[in-house]
Amino acid sequence: MDLQLSVRPGRGCTVVEVHGELDMATSPQLREGLQRLIDAGDRQVVVDLAGVGFMDSSGLGALVVMFKALRDIDGRMCLAAVQPAVRNVLTVTSVDRVIHTYDTVGAAEADVPSTDGAAGR
C-alpha cells in the first residue's frame, strides 16, 4: 500500500497527515517527508496518524529518528489521532512515554509551546 503524506499549517505548528501503512516499504517516505520539513525550517510538527491502521518496527524507527532529529535542534514532534493498532505498538515499545500522543490534532495543536512567532514555516 502506498503512503500518502500531506502537509498543512496548523496553529503554531506544521501538521503532517499520514495515510496508509507505515512499514519497511513506506517508512523511508515518511522520514524523507519529515526531513524536508526540518530542512525548510519547521520546528513544531504534529504527525496526524488518523489514516494509519498498521505500523511495524520500521515505521516506529522512522518516527523515533525524526523525533530525535527535531529534539536535537530544539524542535518538537508529537503524534495525534493514533489508531488502536498503532497505539499498541507505541505502548508495547514504551515509545509513547517519549513521544507525546494526543487523541486529536486539535489537542496536539493546543499544546504546542509558544515560540514568539518562530514556529511553523
PDB file of N, CA and C in Angstrom, residues 32-72:
ATOM      1  N   GLU A  32      11.764  10.881   4.840  1.00  0.00           N
ATOM      2  CA  GLU A  32      12.164  11.906   3.866  1.00  0.00           C
ATOM      3  C   GLU A  32      11.232  13.110   3.916  1.00  0.00           C
ATOM      4  N   GLY A  33       9.938  12.854   4.049  1.00  0.00           N
ATOM      5  CA  GLY A  33       8.975  13.946   4.124  1.00  0.00           C
ATOM      6  C   GLY A  33       9.196  14.810   5.350  1.00  0.00           C
ATOM      7  N   LEU A  34       9.434  14.176   6.495  1.00  0.00           N
ATOM      8  CA  LEU A  34       9.693  14.934   7.716  1.00  0.00           C
ATOM      9  C   LEU A  34      11.032  15.661   7.638  1.00  0.00           C
ATOM     10  N   GLN A  35      12.021  15.041   7.019  1.00  0.00           N
ATOM     11  CA  GLN A  35      13.334  15.692   6.880  1.00  0.00           C
ATOM     12  C   GLN A  35      13.219  16.933   6.010  1.00  0.00           C
ATOM     13  N   ARG A  36      12.400  16.886   4.959  1.00  0.00           N
ATOM     14  CA  ARG A  36      12.189  18.073   4.108  1.00  0.00           C
ATOM     15  C   ARG A  36      11.619  19.227   4.931  1.00  0.00           C
ATOM     16  N   LEU A  37      10.699  18.915   5.846  1.00  0.00           N
ATOM     17  CA  LEU A  37      10.125  19.963   6.695  1.00  0.00           C
ATOM     18  C   LEU A  37      11.199  20.585   7.591  1.00  0.00           C
ATOM     19  N   ILE A  38      12.023  19.733   8.185  1.00  0.00           N
ATOM     20  CA  ILE A  38      13.104  20.228   9.043  1.00  0.00           C
ATOM     21  C   ILE A  38      14.050  21.108   8.230  1.00  0.00           C
ATOM     22  N   ASP A  39      14.418  20.635   7.047  1.00  0.00           N
ATOM     23  CA  ASP A  39      15.321  21.396   6.179  1.00  0.00           C
ATOM     24  C   ASP A  39      14.720  22.738   5.787  1.00  0.00           C
ATOM     25  N   ALA A  40      13.383  22.806   5.716  1.00  0.00           N
ATOM     26  CA  ALA A  40      12.689  24.047   5.352  1.00  0.00           C
ATOM     27  C   ALA A  40      12.509  24.978   6.555  1.00  0.00           C
ATOM     28  N   GLY A  41      12.906  24.508   7.749  1.00  0.00           N
ATOM     29  CA  GLY A  41      12.849  25.370   8.919  1.00  0.00           C
ATOM     30  C   GLY A  41      11.734  25.067   9.898  1.00  0.00           C
ATOM     31  N   ASP A  42      10.938  24.049   9.642  1.00  0.00           N
ATOM     32  CA  ASP A  42       9.876  23.696  10.588  1.00  0.00           C
ATOM     33  C   ASP A  42      10.495  23.140  11.863  1.00  0.00           C
ATOM     34  N   ARG A  43       9.937  23.549  13.005  1.00  0.00           N
ATOM     35  CA  ARG A  43      10.451  23.080  14.289  1.00  0.00           C
ATOM     36  C   ARG A  43       9.367  22.488  15.176  1.00  0.00           C
ATOM     37  N   GLN A  44       8.108  22.740  14.889  1.00  0.00           N
ATOM     38  CA  GLN A  44       6.979  22.215  15.655  1.00  0.00           C
ATOM     39  C   GLN A  44       6.130  21.386  14.695  1.00  0.00           C
ATOM     40  N   VAL A  45       6.160  20.071  14.839  1.00  0.00           N
ATOM     41  CA  VAL A  45       5.480  19.189  13.895  1.00  0.00           C
ATOM     42  C   VAL A  45       4.508  18.269  14.634  1.00  0.00           C
ATOM     43  N   VAL A  46       3.274  18.235  14.131  1.00  0.00           N
ATOM     44  CA  VAL A  46       2.260  17.300  14.618  1.00  0.00           C
ATOM     45  C   VAL A  46       2.046  16.276  13.515  1.00  0.00           C
ATOM     46  N   VAL A  47       2.269  15.005  13.818  1.00  0.00           N
ATOM     47  CA  VAL A  47       2.053  13.932  12.846  1.00  0.00           C
ATOM     48  C   VAL A  47       0.675  13.332  13.112  1.00  0.00           C
ATOM     49  N   ASP A  48      -0.232  13.550  12.167  1.00  0.00           N
ATOM     50  CA  ASP A  48      -1.611  13.063  12.268  1.00  0.00           C
ATOM     51  C   ASP A  48      -1.658  11.639  11.712  1.00  0.00           C
ATOM     52  N   LEU A  49      -1.859  10.677  12.608  1.00  0.00           N
ATOM     53  CA  LEU A  49      -1.855   9.264  12.208  1.00  0.00           C
ATOM     54  C   LEU A  49      -3.261   8.676  12.081  1.00  0.00           C
ATOM     55  N   ALA A  50      -4.260   9.517  11.939  1.00  0.00           N
ATOM     56  CA  ALA A  50      -5.640   9.023  11.826  1.00  0.00           C
ATOM     57  C   ALA A  50      -5.809   8.058  10.660  1.00  0.00           C
ATOM     58  N   GLY A  51      -5.035   8.241   9.611  1.00  0.00           N
ATOM     59  CA  GLY A  51      -5.161   7.396   8.425  1.00  0.00           C
ATOM     60  C   GLY A  51      -4.211   6.217   8.388  1.00  0.00           C
ATOM     61  N   VAL A  52      -3.579   5.920   9.520  1.00  0.00           N
ATOM     62  CA  VAL A  52      -2.614   4.811   9.580  1.00  0.00           C
ATOM     63  C   VAL A  52      -3.184   3.706  10.458  1.00  0.00           C
ATOM     64  N   GLY A  53      -3.481   2.569   9.856  1.00  0.00           N
ATOM     65  CA  GLY A  53      -4.048   1.449  10.590  1.00  0.00           C
ATOM     66  C   GLY A  53      -3.044   0.381  10.955  1.00  0.00           C
ATOM     67  N   PHE A  54      -1.819   0.490  10.382  1.00  0.00           N
ATOM     68  CA  PHE A  54      -0.785  -0.510  10.648  1.00  0.00           C
ATOM     69  C   PHE A  54       0.568   0.170  10.677  1.00  0.00           C
ATOM     70  N   MET A  55       1.406  -0.222  11.644  1.00  0.00           N
ATOM     71  CA  MET A  55       2.777   0.266  11.705  1.00  0.00           C
ATOM     72  C   MET A  55       3.661  -0.844  12.242  1.00  0.00           C
ATOM     73  N   ASP A  56       4.756  -1.117  11.539  1.00  0.00           N
ATOM     74  CA  ASP A  56       5.715  -2.104  12.033  1.00  0.00           C
ATOM     75  C   ASP A  56       6.926  -1.397  12.637  1.00  0.00           C
ATOM     76  N   SER A  57       7.958  -2.146  12.951  1.00  0.00           N
ATOM     77  CA  SER A  57       9.134  -1.569  13.606  1.00  0.00           C
ATOM     78  C   SER A  57       9.852  -0.550  12.721  1.00  0.00           C
ATOM     79  N   SER A  58       9.750  -0.691  11.412  1.00  0.00           N
ATOM     80  CA  SER A  58      10.369   0.277  10.504  1.00  0.00           C
ATOM     81  C   SER A  58       9.693   1.637  10.620  1.00  0.00           C
ATOM     82  N   GLY A  59       8.369   1.622  10.674  1.00  0.00           N
ATOM     83  CA  GLY A  59       7.626   2.866  10.851  1.00  0.00           C
ATOM     84  C   GLY A  59       7.924   3.488  12.195  1.00  0.00           C
ATOM     85  N   LEU A  60       7.975   2.656  13.220  1.00  0.00           N
ATOM     86  CA  LEU A  60       8.309   3.121  14.567  1.00  0.00           C
ATOM     87  C   LEU A  60       9.694   3.764  14.561  1.00  0.00           C
ATOM     88  N   GLY A  61      10.637   3.099  13.913  1.00  0.00           N
ATOM     89  CA  GLY A  61      12.000   3.628  13.829  1.00  0.00           C
ATOM     90  C   GLY A  61      12.056   4.973  13.137  1.00  0.00           C
ATOM     91  N   ALA A  62      11.295   5.126  12.066  1.00  0.00           N
ATOM     92  CA  ALA A  62      11.269   6.405  11.340  1.00  0.00           C
ATOM     93  C   ALA A  62      10.744   7.521  12.239  1.00  0.00           C
ATOM     94  N   LEU A  63       9.693   7.241  12.999  1.00  0.00           N
ATOM     95  CA  LEU A  63       9.151   8.250  13.909  1.00  0.00           C
ATOM     96  C   LEU A  63      10.157   8.619  14.989  1.00  0.00           C
ATOM     97  N   VAL A  64      10.830   7.627  15.554  1.00  0.00           N
ATOM     98  CA  VAL A  64      11.805   7.885  16.619  1.00  0.00           C
ATOM     99  C   VAL A  64      12.993   8.687  16.080  1.00  0.00           C
ATOM    100  N   VAL A  65      13.496   8.325  14.914  1.00  0.00           N
ATOM    101  CA  VAL A  65      14.635   9.046  14.327  1.00  0.00           C
ATOM    102  C   VAL A  65      14.274  10.507  14.072  1.00  0.00           C
ATOM    103  N   MET A  66      13.083  10.752  13.536  1.00  0.00           N
ATOM    104  CA  MET A  66      12.696  12.132  13.243  1.00  0.00           C
ATOM    105  C   MET A  66      12.355  12.905  14.517  1.00  0.00           C
ATOM    106  N   PHE A  67      11.821  12.224  15.520  1.00  0.00           N
ATOM    107  CA  PHE A  67      11.599  12.855  16.824  1.00  0.00           C
ATOM    108  C   PHE A  67      12.928  13.358  17.377  1.00  0.00           C
ATOM    109  N   LYS A  68      13.954  12.502  17.329  1.00  0.00           N
ATOM    110  CA  LYS A  68      15.272  12.869  17.840  1.00  0.00           C
ATOM    111  C   LYS A  68      15.888  13.992  17.022  1.00  0.00           C
ATOM    112  N   ALA A  69      15.718  13.941  15.700  1.00  0.00           N
ATOM    113  CA  ALA A  69      16.270  14.991  14.835  1.00  0.00           C
ATOM    114  C   ALA A  69      15.684  16.352  15.199  1.00  0.00           C
ATOM    115  N   LEU A  70      14.375  16.396  15.436  1.00  0.00           N
ATOM    116  CA  LEU A  70      13.742  17.658  15.831  1.00  0.00           C
ATOM    117  C   LEU A  70      14.172  18.076  17.232  1.00  0.00           C
ATOM    118  N   ARG A  71      14.221  17.135  18.151  1.00  0.00           N
ATOM    119  CA  ARG A  71      14.629  17.441  19.524  1.00  0.00           C
ATOM    120  C   ARG A  71      16.044  18.013  19.548  1.00  0.00           C
ATOM    121  N   ASP A  72      16.919  17.477  18.706  1.00  0.00           N
ATOM    122  CA  ASP A  72      18.315  17.919  18.679  1.00  0.00           C
ATOM    123  C   ASP A  72      18.481  19.357  18.198  1.00  0.00           C
TER     124      ASP A  72
END
